[in-house]
XYZ file of C-alpha atoms in Angstrom:
737
model
C 9.007 -10.687 19.434
C 7.766 -9.196 16.445
C 7.574 -6.241 14.094
C 5.803 -4.649 11.149
C 7.794 -5.574 8.199
C 7.202 -2.971 5.159
C 9.188 -4.936 2.636
C 6.533 -7.307 1.304
C 3.290 -5.815 3.202
C 3.010 -3.656 6.026
C 0.865 -5.730 8.241
C 3.160 -8.689 7.719
C 4.692 -9.637 11.131
C 8.037 -11.803 11.843
C 9.034 -13.385 14.951
C 12.503 -14.216 15.152
C 14.426 -16.187 17.727
C 17.484 -14.673 19.455
C 20.672 -16.684 18.995
C 21.211 -19.437 21.030
C 24.531 -18.514 22.772
C 23.988 -14.554 23.218
C 25.266 -13.790 26.474
C 24.414 -10.082 26.591
C 25.542 -6.675 24.908
C 24.198 -4.009 23.083
C 20.694 -4.584 20.881
C 19.334 -2.131 18.842
C 15.537 -2.121 17.335
C 13.560 -0.293 14.554
C 16.455 2.433 14.290
C 15.167 5.172 11.954
C 16.574 8.067 11.148
C 14.889 10.613 8.619
C 16.231 14.013 7.058
C 14.551 16.015 4.580
C 16.551 16.779 1.524
C 16.253 18.835 -1.683
C 16.068 17.346 -5.079
C 15.378 18.657 -8.518
C 12.754 17.304 -10.604
C 12.615 16.848 -14.316
C 10.874 19.993 -14.886
C 13.559 21.656 -13.222
C 11.735 22.585 -9.820
C 13.153 21.858 -6.362
C 11.006 19.738 -4.104
C 11.675 18.407 -0.613
C 11.583 14.571 0.133
C 12.394 12.562 3.039
C 15.780 10.106 2.938
C 16.058 7.582 5.493
C 19.587 7.662 6.543
C 18.790 4.682 8.567
C 15.902 2.960 7.643
C 14.328 0.270 10.832
C 17.882 -0.988 11.391
C 17.617 -4.034 13.941
C 20.714 -5.702 15.201
C 22.846 -6.471 18.111
C 26.604 -6.335 19.112
C 27.716 -9.079 21.519
C 29.726 -8.558 24.662
C 33.214 -9.214 24.896
C 33.460 -9.011 20.856
C 34.309 -6.916 18.358
C 31.448 -5.696 16.199
C 32.101 -4.154 12.715
C 29.943 -2.026 10.878
C 30.932 -2.340 7.044
C 29.056 -1.125 3.680
C 29.728 0.958 0.632
C 30.270 4.982 0.873
C 26.784 6.470 2.063
C 25.661 3.394 3.553
C 25.191 4.778 7.129
C 27.742 3.384 8.952
C 28.892 6.370 10.859
C 25.111 7.163 11.064
C 24.438 3.991 12.973
C 27.481 4.751 15.096
C 26.422 8.002 16.136
C 22.811 6.793 16.944
C 23.995 3.927 18.978
C 26.411 6.450 21.022
C 23.656 8.944 21.462
C 25.261 11.540 19.371
C 22.058 12.280 17.087
C 19.918 15.177 18.620
C 16.950 14.357 20.410
C 13.942 13.541 18.741
C 15.979 13.052 15.416
C 16.254 9.003 16.175
C 13.566 6.714 16.162
C 14.206 3.412 17.698
C 15.257 1.416 20.913
C 18.665 0.424 22.351
C 19.573 -1.667 25.037
C 22.372 -2.815 26.915
C 22.477 -6.337 28.526
C 18.601 -6.487 28.252
C 18.054 -2.937 29.821
C 16.696 -0.031 27.308
C 19.023 3.047 27.701
C 18.804 6.548 27.250
C 21.775 8.904 25.778
C 22.704 10.081 28.834
C 23.203 6.719 30.469
C 25.286 5.933 27.384
C 27.531 8.980 28.088
C 28.274 7.231 31.590
C 29.130 3.746 30.475
C 30.398 4.168 26.961
C 33.450 5.789 25.247
C 33.533 7.322 21.700
C 36.761 7.429 19.701
C 36.611 9.887 16.806
C 38.196 9.230 13.521
C 40.791 12.327 13.853
C 42.980 12.042 17.062
C 42.402 15.185 19.232
C 45.159 15.482 21.755
C 47.058 17.915 23.031
C 50.466 18.043 21.013
C 52.693 19.010 23.973
C 51.745 16.556 26.578
C 53.455 13.250 26.548
C 51.636 10.112 26.594
C 51.816 9.270 29.828
C 50.945 12.661 30.917
C 47.698 12.660 28.465
C 46.464 9.315 30.005
C 46.867 10.961 33.499
C 44.834 13.862 32.996
C 42.468 11.284 31.501
C 42.352 9.243 34.692
C 42.098 12.376 36.777
C 38.881 13.512 34.700
C 37.137 9.844 34.603
C 38.802 8.257 37.836
C 38.025 10.664 40.845
C 37.330 7.944 43.479
C 40.439 6.517 43.406
C 43.794 7.363 45.249
C 46.819 9.193 43.007
C 48.859 6.079 43.468
C 45.940 3.940 41.933
C 45.635 6.145 39.271
C 49.247 6.084 38.456
C 49.199 2.006 38.244
C 46.314 2.010 36.082
C 47.909 4.375 33.740
C 51.210 2.361 33.970
C 49.193 -0.902 33.137
C 47.545 0.567 29.945
C 50.332 1.993 28.583
C 52.069 -1.537 28.361
C 48.906 -3.003 27.425
C 48.674 -0.705 24.285
C 52.166 -1.172 23.430
C 53.050 2.113 24.235
C 56.028 1.627 26.694
C 58.770 2.844 24.470
C 56.623 6.138 23.921
C 55.559 6.825 27.424
C 57.593 9.962 27.708
C 57.154 11.235 24.045
C 55.066 14.153 23.126
C 51.977 13.291 21.169
C 53.205 16.151 18.408
C 51.303 17.245 15.807
C 52.177 18.617 12.207
C 54.746 21.324 13.250
C 56.405 19.239 16.227
C 57.594 15.703 15.774
C 55.890 13.165 18.059
C 54.461 9.611 18.568
C 53.853 7.729 15.128
C 50.313 7.658 13.454
C 49.371 4.473 15.167
C 50.653 5.377 18.495
C 48.474 8.353 18.562
C 45.632 6.227 17.750
C 46.402 4.011 20.304
C 46.707 6.890 22.842
C 43.395 8.419 21.846
C 41.809 4.774 22.474
C 43.484 4.579 25.977
C 42.219 7.955 26.828
C 38.565 6.832 26.368
C 39.321 3.571 27.977
C 40.866 4.411 31.211
C 37.776 4.390 33.134
C 36.930 0.559 31.850
C 33.705 1.575 29.783
C 31.122 -1.407 29.034
C 30.821 0.276 25.421
C 33.314 1.300 23.358
C 32.688 3.122 19.984
C 35.314 3.848 17.221
C 34.965 5.647 14.043
C 37.161 4.631 11.292
C 39.985 3.489 13.958
C 42.218 2.173 10.842
C 41.924 5.666 8.814
C 45.294 6.741 7.573
C 47.321 4.493 9.158
C 49.683 1.875 7.228
C 48.765 -1.719 7.582
C 51.306 -2.822 10.079
C 50.130 0.222 12.152
C 46.460 -0.477 11.656
C 46.707 -4.296 12.766
C 48.227 -3.292 15.636
C 45.517 -1.034 16.390
C 42.861 -3.530 15.812
C 45.029 -6.531 17.838
C 44.866 -3.894 20.837
C 41.067 -3.050 20.149
C 40.487 -7.032 20.060
C 42.392 -7.212 23.543
C 39.981 -4.471 25.087
C 36.893 -6.562 23.848
C 37.821 -9.844 25.441
C 37.769 -8.094 28.588
C 34.308 -7.795 28.617
C 33.671 -5.042 26.547
C 31.204 -4.410 24.145
C 32.874 -2.884 20.951
C 31.483 -1.471 17.867
C 33.682 0.219 15.135
C 33.490 1.114 11.480
C 35.984 -0.032 9.311
C 36.515 0.008 5.558
C 38.304 -2.372 3.545
C 39.807 -4.706 6.432
C 42.799 -6.897 5.421
C 42.693 -10.701 5.733
C 44.522 -10.306 9.047
C 42.443 -7.843 10.600
C 39.328 -10.024 9.227
C 40.462 -12.555 11.642
C 40.184 -10.325 14.654
C 36.475 -9.336 13.777
C 33.898 -11.394 15.683
C 30.518 -9.831 14.512
C 29.712 -8.044 11.135
C 26.922 -5.685 10.164
C 26.725 -4.527 6.663
C 24.661 -1.695 5.570
C 23.826 -0.044 2.210
C 21.814 2.990 1.964
C 20.204 3.199 5.352
C 19.558 -0.686 5.287
C 21.025 -3.852 6.800
C 22.383 -6.156 4.125
C 23.970 -8.708 6.636
C 24.364 -9.295 9.809
C 26.605 -12.322 11.586
C 30.144 -13.658 11.883
C 32.530 -12.844 8.876
C 33.223 -16.424 8.447
C 29.640 -16.995 7.369
C 29.856 -14.531 4.700
C 30.349 -17.266 2.044
C 27.272 -19.298 3.145
C 25.114 -16.018 3.284
C 26.173 -15.481 -0.606
C 25.646 -19.177 -1.360
C 22.001 -18.859 0.047
C 21.709 -15.568 -2.011
C 22.710 -17.526 -5.288
C 26.287 -15.790 -5.842
C 29.401 -18.087 -5.578
C 32.499 -16.840 -4.391
C 34.857 -16.476 -7.214
C 38.443 -18.399 -6.238
C 40.764 -16.226 -4.570
C 38.393 -13.198 -3.721
C 37.685 -11.712 -0.452
C 34.385 -12.727 0.971
C 33.477 -9.221 2.504
C 34.800 -7.548 -0.612
C 32.948 -9.580 -2.902
C 29.918 -9.174 -0.535
C 30.316 -5.371 -1.046
C 30.911 -5.607 -5.074
C 27.601 -7.602 -5.243
C 25.345 -4.843 -3.082
C 26.776 -2.242 -5.317
C 25.590 -4.452 -8.287
C 22.225 -4.437 -6.706
C 22.486 -0.832 -6.198
C 23.204 0.070 -9.498
C 20.299 -1.896 -10.983
C 16.941 -1.576 -11.183
C 16.072 -3.514 -7.977
C 18.166 -1.498 -5.532
C 19.425 -2.852 -2.413
C 15.916 -3.188 -1.223
C 15.754 -6.800 -2.397
C 19.074 -7.442 -0.468
C 17.507 -5.806 2.552
C 14.419 -8.200 2.461
C 16.502 -11.174 1.810
C 18.428 -10.384 4.596
C 15.597 -9.773 7.059
C 12.835 -12.596 5.562
C 15.125 -14.970 3.555
C 13.513 -13.756 0.387
C 15.840 -14.679 -2.550
C 16.455 -11.735 -4.390
C 16.256 -11.675 -8.243
C 19.488 -12.621 -10.161
C 21.156 -10.183 -12.271
C 21.804 -10.425 -15.807
C 25.575 -10.787 -16.895
C 25.442 -6.949 -18.056
C 24.253 -5.997 -14.690
C 26.810 -7.961 -13.159
C 29.909 -6.885 -15.019
C 28.962 -2.932 -14.543
C 32.454 -1.253 -13.319
C 32.026 0.332 -10.196
C 34.750 2.716 -10.505
C 32.825 4.770 -13.061
C 29.817 5.068 -10.920
C 30.945 5.906 -7.535
C 28.037 5.643 -4.900
C 26.421 8.953 -3.903
C 27.409 10.033 -0.362
C 23.971 10.296 0.837
C 20.875 8.123 0.477
C 19.190 8.753 -2.888
C 15.787 7.918 -3.969
C 15.315 4.680 -5.968
C 16.453 4.437 -9.692
C 13.196 3.302 -10.631
C 11.126 6.025 -9.418
C 8.517 5.714 -11.682
C 7.993 2.139 -11.236
C 8.014 2.762 -7.456
C 5.541 5.493 -7.856
C 2.941 3.516 -9.769
C 3.045 0.306 -7.398
C 3.030 2.385 -4.285
C 0.801 5.641 -5.169
C 3.620 7.948 -4.633
C 4.379 10.514 -6.732
C 8.147 11.975 -7.432
C 8.398 14.914 -5.039
C 5.486 14.403 -2.962
C 8.048 14.143 0.300
C 7.099 10.496 1.061
C 9.385 7.645 1.128
C 9.295 4.950 -1.345
C 8.290 1.336 -0.353
C 10.473 -1.547 -0.752
C 9.381 -3.673 -4.186
C 8.116 -6.873 -3.867
C 5.983 -6.774 -6.762
C 6.563 -9.805 -9.269
C 7.801 -12.198 -6.469
C 6.736 -15.683 -6.790
C 6.857 -18.688 -4.397
C 9.932 -20.068 -6.348
C 11.903 -16.964 -5.355
C 11.526 -17.771 -1.688
C 14.399 -19.640 0.427
C 12.105 -22.545 1.677
C 14.948 -22.952 4.388
C 12.755 -20.387 6.033
C 9.345 -21.292 6.680
C 7.054 -19.121 4.387
C 3.489 -17.632 5.134
C 2.538 -18.041 1.548
C 2.715 -22.098 2.232
C -0.662 -21.709 3.913
C -3.754 -22.612 2.364
C -4.490 -18.794 2.551
C -2.061 -16.287 2.005
C -1.817 -13.269 4.345
C -3.445 -10.879 1.787
C -6.314 -13.127 1.378
C -7.462 -14.092 4.844
C -6.364 -10.808 6.463
C -4.649 -12.520 9.319
C -1.189 -11.650 10.259
C 1.094 -14.530 9.696
C 4.362 -15.290 11.680
C 7.401 -16.183 10.153
C 9.938 -18.096 12.520
C 13.712 -18.296 12.255
C 14.846 -21.004 13.965
C 18.360 -21.920 14.623
C 18.878 -25.308 12.832
C 16.378 -24.452 9.791
C 18.765 -24.621 7.230
C 20.280 -28.109 7.280
C 18.731 -28.943 4.010
C 20.422 -26.200 2.400
C 23.882 -27.419 3.003
C 25.723 -30.687 2.535
C 27.858 -30.248 5.867
C 27.428 -27.853 8.883
C 29.189 -24.884 9.218
C 31.925 -24.787 11.692
C 30.921 -23.066 14.934
C 33.934 -20.840 16.293
C 34.709 -20.383 20.151
C 33.916 -16.958 19.899
C 30.843 -15.688 21.336
C 29.604 -13.989 18.611
C 29.831 -16.836 15.893
C 27.190 -18.937 15.411
C 26.320 -22.407 13.703
C 24.671 -21.116 10.630
C 24.283 -17.605 8.747
C 20.384 -18.129 9.494
C 20.888 -17.811 13.112
C 22.306 -13.911 12.899
C 19.658 -12.286 10.695
C 17.834 -9.551 12.105
C 16.506 -10.432 15.240
C 14.458 -9.155 18.519
C 12.426 -6.406 16.278
C 9.852 -4.859 18.068
C 6.256 -3.336 17.055
C 6.577 -0.284 18.816
C 9.254 2.309 17.922
C 9.841 4.689 20.598
C 11.747 7.763 20.799
C 15.415 6.820 21.498
C 16.376 10.227 22.709
C 14.798 11.029 26.287
C 15.029 13.574 28.812
C 18.866 13.611 30.292
C 17.573 13.106 33.733
C 15.924 9.774 32.922
C 18.782 7.595 33.410
C 16.383 4.433 33.169
C 13.337 3.777 30.917
C 10.490 2.226 33.030
C 11.940 -1.304 32.432
C 13.526 -1.396 35.856
C 12.453 -5.252 36.221
C 14.474 -6.407 33.296
C 17.479 -8.472 34.217
C 20.383 -6.615 34.995
C 18.795 -3.423 35.352
C 20.020 -3.014 39.168
C 23.344 -2.301 38.099
C 22.272 0.739 35.915
C 20.502 2.089 38.815
C 23.800 2.784 40.618
C 25.819 4.673 38.247
C 26.814 7.180 40.700
C 27.404 10.576 40.033
C 27.366 12.182 36.882
C 30.291 13.432 37.044
C 33.659 11.827 38.383
C 35.009 15.017 40.181
C 33.390 17.917 41.858
C 33.376 21.482 40.373
C 36.605 22.800 42.052
C 38.829 19.407 41.579
C 37.922 19.679 37.597
C 38.705 23.366 37.548
C 42.281 22.696 39.391
C 42.821 19.452 37.214
C 42.102 21.710 34.066
C 44.225 24.428 35.469
C 47.025 22.256 35.723
C 47.114 20.831 32.256
C 46.570 24.772 31.268
C 49.564 25.818 32.933
C 51.745 22.672 31.406
C 50.275 23.726 27.961
C 51.210 27.330 28.287
C 54.694 26.552 29.980
C 55.564 24.323 26.712
C 54.001 26.399 24.324
C 55.340 29.840 25.607
C 55.400 31.577 22.297
C 51.515 32.389 22.809
C 51.782 35.089 25.475
C 55.912 35.847 24.740
C 54.546 37.065 21.473
C 51.926 39.327 23.011
C 54.625 40.270 25.904
C 56.959 41.083 23.243
C 54.790 43.210 21.074
C 53.440 45.322 24.054
C 56.783 45.711 25.240
C 58.093 46.959 21.683
C 55.132 49.137 21.072
C 55.559 50.606 24.737
C 59.250 51.333 23.981
C 57.993 53.247 20.751
C 55.238 55.032 22.397
C 57.603 56.318 25.292
C 60.268 57.601 22.673
C 57.524 59.182 20.548
C 55.328 60.860 22.945
C 58.255 61.487 25.824
C 57.255 64.225 28.176
C 54.554 65.945 26.157
C 54.531 69.809 26.242
C 51.732 71.771 28.265
C 50.498 72.863 24.992
C 47.352 72.042 22.686
C 50.091 69.869 20.551
C 50.757 68.451 24.071
C 46.822 67.552 24.680
C 46.593 65.752 21.203
C 49.473 64.125 21.841
C 48.150 62.414 24.859
C 44.751 61.722 23.437
C 46.464 59.847 20.675
C 48.474 57.817 23.200
C 45.562 56.894 24.869
C 43.527 55.878 21.937
C 46.457 53.955 20.526
C 46.775 52.093 23.622
C 43.221 50.796 23.933
C 43.364 49.699 20.159
C 47.081 47.882 20.729
C 45.540 46.104 23.730
C 42.203 44.903 21.863
C 44.710 43.459 18.913
C 46.841 41.756 21.208
C 43.837 39.438 22.153
C 43.367 38.370 18.481
C 45.688 35.556 18.609
C 43.133 33.766 21.395
C 40.903 33.032 18.245
C 42.835 30.179 16.826
C 43.821 29.121 19.853
C 40.500 28.259 21.274
C 38.919 26.952 17.699
C 41.987 24.298 17.694
C 41.214 23.281 21.146
C 37.281 22.971 20.894
C 37.471 19.815 19.484
C 39.183 18.357 22.348
C 36.632 19.808 24.583
C 33.714 18.317 22.778
C 35.354 14.981 22.731
C 36.089 15.148 26.456
C 33.001 16.559 27.461
C 30.718 14.226 25.451
C 31.060 11.424 27.768
C 31.092 13.901 31.380
C 34.843 14.116 31.583
C 34.211 17.532 33.124
C 31.427 20.532 33.225
C 31.714 23.170 30.856
C 31.601 25.580 33.824
C 34.763 24.351 35.184
C 36.341 24.696 31.911
C 35.210 28.151 31.348
C 36.386 29.150 34.840
C 39.763 27.359 34.457
C 40.630 28.743 31.233
C 39.993 32.666 32.854
C 41.879 31.831 35.899
C 44.792 30.356 33.923
C 44.918 33.696 31.942
C 44.561 36.258 34.734
C 48.193 36.076 35.638
C 49.661 36.375 32.043
C 47.131 39.263 31.251
C 48.361 41.053 34.585
C 52.131 40.614 33.333
C 51.177 42.169 29.955
C 49.773 44.804 31.257
C 52.079 45.886 33.883
C 54.800 45.767 31.003
C 53.574 48.303 28.944
C 52.420 50.512 32.014
C 55.837 50.576 33.605
C 57.482 51.541 30.172
C 55.133 54.125 29.192
C 54.081 55.896 32.380
C 57.266 57.502 33.492
C 58.347 58.094 30.257
C 55.146 60.392 29.287
C 54.945 61.816 33.065
C 51.431 60.800 33.035
C 49.156 63.024 35.767
C 46.839 60.346 37.265
C 47.768 57.438 39.856
C 49.947 54.786 38.222
C 47.639 52.014 40.217
C 44.757 53.140 38.407
C 46.350 53.303 35.114
C 47.482 49.376 35.641
C 44.195 48.468 36.742
C 42.546 50.046 33.499
C 44.912 48.442 31.178
C 44.522 45.026 32.723
C 40.617 45.241 33.061
C 40.908 46.487 29.265
C 42.819 43.237 28.658
C 40.804 41.144 30.477
C 37.225 42.394 28.793
C 38.853 42.155 25.315
C 40.285 38.539 25.932
C 36.485 37.589 27.114
C 35.191 38.908 23.953
C 37.532 37.353 21.420
C 37.293 34.156 23.314
C 33.397 34.280 22.988
C 33.732 34.944 19.470
C 36.074 32.052 18.724
C 33.352 29.823 20.386
C 30.514 30.873 17.993
C 32.542 30.923 14.528
C 33.398 27.460 12.790
C 36.931 28.395 11.639
C 39.782 30.720 12.732
C 39.405 32.636 9.260
C 35.610 33.782 9.905
C 37.122 34.216 13.577
C 39.631 36.804 12.609
C 37.034 38.410 10.021
C 34.376 38.815 12.566
C 37.315 40.294 15.462
C 38.399 42.667 13.091
C 34.727 43.897 11.903
C 33.687 44.300 15.715
C 37.234 46.262 16.586
C 36.488 48.761 13.618
C 32.988 49.317 15.075
C 33.930 49.688 18.380
C 36.768 51.804 17.644
C 34.289 54.018 15.517
C 31.976 54.563 18.390
C 34.326 54.747 21.130
C 34.178 58.633 21.383
C 37.205 59.473 19.760
C 35.985 60.573 16.342
C 32.744 61.788 17.391
C 31.919 62.013 21.142
C 28.876 60.593 22.843
C 26.845 63.767 22.629
C 27.705 64.265 18.699
C 26.713 60.549 17.685
C 23.516 60.405 16.087
C 20.808 58.983 18.590
C 20.188 56.135 16.454
C 23.624 55.150 16.846
C 24.531 55.964 20.469
C 23.834 52.437 21.852
C 26.971 51.244 19.722
C 28.912 53.828 22.169
C 27.727 51.844 25.052
C 28.396 48.145 23.778
C 31.705 49.181 22.485
C 34.323 47.408 24.609
C 36.666 50.787 23.618
C 34.542 53.233 24.931
C 35.195 52.744 29.018
C 38.990 51.910 28.981
C 39.337 55.133 26.806
C 36.749 57.228 28.930
C 38.933 55.666 31.861
C 42.531 56.613 30.835
C 41.009 60.228 30.104
C 39.237 60.695 33.453
C 42.574 59.559 35.288
C 44.803 61.800 33.406
C 42.326 65.045 33.152
C 40.038 64.796 36.387
C 41.664 67.539 38.061
C 42.094 71.574 37.397
C 45.462 71.521 36.792
C 46.642 73.230 33.364
C 47.386 71.235 30.263
C 47.767 73.748 27.865
C 47.148 77.409 26.766
C 45.099 78.224 23.566
C 46.103 80.747 20.776
C 44.371 83.655 22.677
C 46.138 82.826 26.008
C 43.111 80.805 27.925
C 44.301 78.358 29.856
C 42.883 74.715 29.151
C 42.678 72.782 32.704
C 41.571 68.919 32.887
C 37.989 69.503 33.767
C 38.124 71.902 30.618
C 38.984 68.889 28.269
C 36.865 66.349 29.864
C 33.317 68.913 29.495
C 34.658 69.213 25.537
C 34.565 65.795 25.168
C 31.262 65.219 27.091
C 32.650 62.858 29.580
C 32.893 64.912 32.676
C 30.730 64.221 35.839
C 30.499 66.146 39.314
C 31.124 62.761 40.669
C 33.832 60.315 39.879
C 33.186 58.111 37.271
C 36.384 56.345 37.064
C 35.756 53.426 39.121
C 32.475 52.979 37.613
C 34.117 52.604 34.298
C 36.441 49.821 35.755
C 33.465 47.929 36.949
C 31.628 48.078 33.453
C 34.935 46.695 32.184
C 34.894 43.748 34.680
C 31.129 43.542 33.685
C 31.606 42.932 30.303
C 34.346 40.380 31.057
C 32.030 38.563 32.955
C 29.166 38.899 30.719
C 31.342 37.875 27.751
C 32.626 34.647 29.800
C 28.791 33.666 30.500
C 28.039 33.767 26.653
C 31.016 31.771 26.098
C 30.034 29.174 28.635
C 26.397 29.067 27.324
C 27.878 28.640 23.626
C 30.016 25.554 25.190
C 27.057 24.075 27.094
C 24.347 24.217 24.655
C 25.992 24.402 21.375
C 29.163 23.140 21.059
C 28.062 19.415 20.749
C 29.087 16.734 18.190
C 25.642 15.708 17.490
C 23.443 15.318 14.347
C 20.495 17.174 13.979
């Protein structure tokens, strides 16, 4: 297969032979991810230009092996991992990704792969066994409960978690398993269903050397079971390097090296750099990359060498002795430092918004590695003949470059020579990697192994009702072990109810008594609204777990929404009943107690739904609290207590309708005053009935409106839950744009 290589010339075609012992796995071709960034010119103007976070990356990850993605900071390691895992938004990533010879879409990746994030997102009050058991319930819907238990027990033993089986996961506030054990639990959650692809983002981050080694050993065992494992890692120890089968090194979004870790020394030798005695080969390769990155040549020269064998120009001693600690690499891809020279050669001016091409000017035939058959050896060069030449990299093409053969490892990803694992199987036609989610396969259904991907089964392992039940069980366990969330609300409502009962007990049949009742009703409405504010941080913390679990179809967003609502219903009813029972009899209210309780319950339900919806929109709990407090003030202002709906200016009356405090406040007033009984006497001796009070507040209707207010409150609760679902379904995705 061939591709248009734009390093030396845009029309140059390179044919590369696949490794002889490649038996399947993940293949990716021409992966390109471009973003627009702002740059300040020398004249002080801000202009936009394109930056390639990934620039035509072509490579592979063999089945049954660990493929490690390495590189300096800002190299594009996590970006490549996200691209391979389908975590880049539709249309942003260009290129092709194939699994066992079958081109796959992000939707298929969700069903065949697992992605383990750098941070462990687990419920702290679940034990190791419970965490893995719930994962089995979500991902293994077709097998019996006994089989799930057996698989979980086996996995616990394989991950070395037997001693921590019944230990809580824990968090910053409560002791639990160690960091290494927590990382292994995170891995176990995502491999319980036996995924054929496993992606890990910095699995050793934040761990001590012993724990990190243990994690990599377990990942190594997982890979040997037949899974294709791709991970990013930063400065692995020498012991870890022995467990890595395949290596991909990136720099500024370009491929620097691909192959066995054992072949790094040979790759450096072909580059003209001798490994100093006692130096770690991988670290020295990263140092060399940074040296070129800080030179006038940039990393483009190394990218060209990795692809074609064109030897990079040698650096001066001054360039090689540059301290890297004083000039840290940029966290994002930057334009070449020799922008002016590149602009002159490519015809692009700084700030034009066009990407700069790789520099090949000034290269001569002697700079080329003649272990690779060069098109310049022909009688006419491609630039003279206009005919595309073909460059073939053969498995045994560098016998002349070394005195003794490089040893062959038993691992499927180790190759005889580093030349065998250069960029390979490229394609001249890049297609959009992100396709319609309903297209689980590309038209290449006749490819080898295509049949097994045509029968992946349903998108979700369980039905909607089974998912809802599993989520409800997990919610109740978390609530039982963290009772402070609902107990704090219950205690607050009980204490405030007691205070209201003693403050407004048995109000007089006077105008002051009417005022006292009105004050009690509006305070009750505000109290119930504020009592739901603690739901903001609760969901924001849980949202990360939701994103992780739903990123690979563990359950539906709809089942999560319904389970959360159903779980809260009995607790909200208990809170409303506690407050109603304390205040009703002490204040000798007139209306039916059952309706009073229903109003309080509907008020709690609508406000809780509103707060949960707000928490799904805001990025953190600080903004969540600020948003809830702001809306509370607005709802309170327009609920009809300060100004009734008739006196509110016409351009603000819509706020009275959308205020969630309006309807419980009016419902409580209707329940108390919807009768001709006398509630007070004016100074001139006129009796004031309940109907008179409602008419003065402009909420009286000939027809009984009490139940309509309740229906509206339940309607607001349903509306906010629907909005909550929409945010979860379409906006809560861990994807790059």
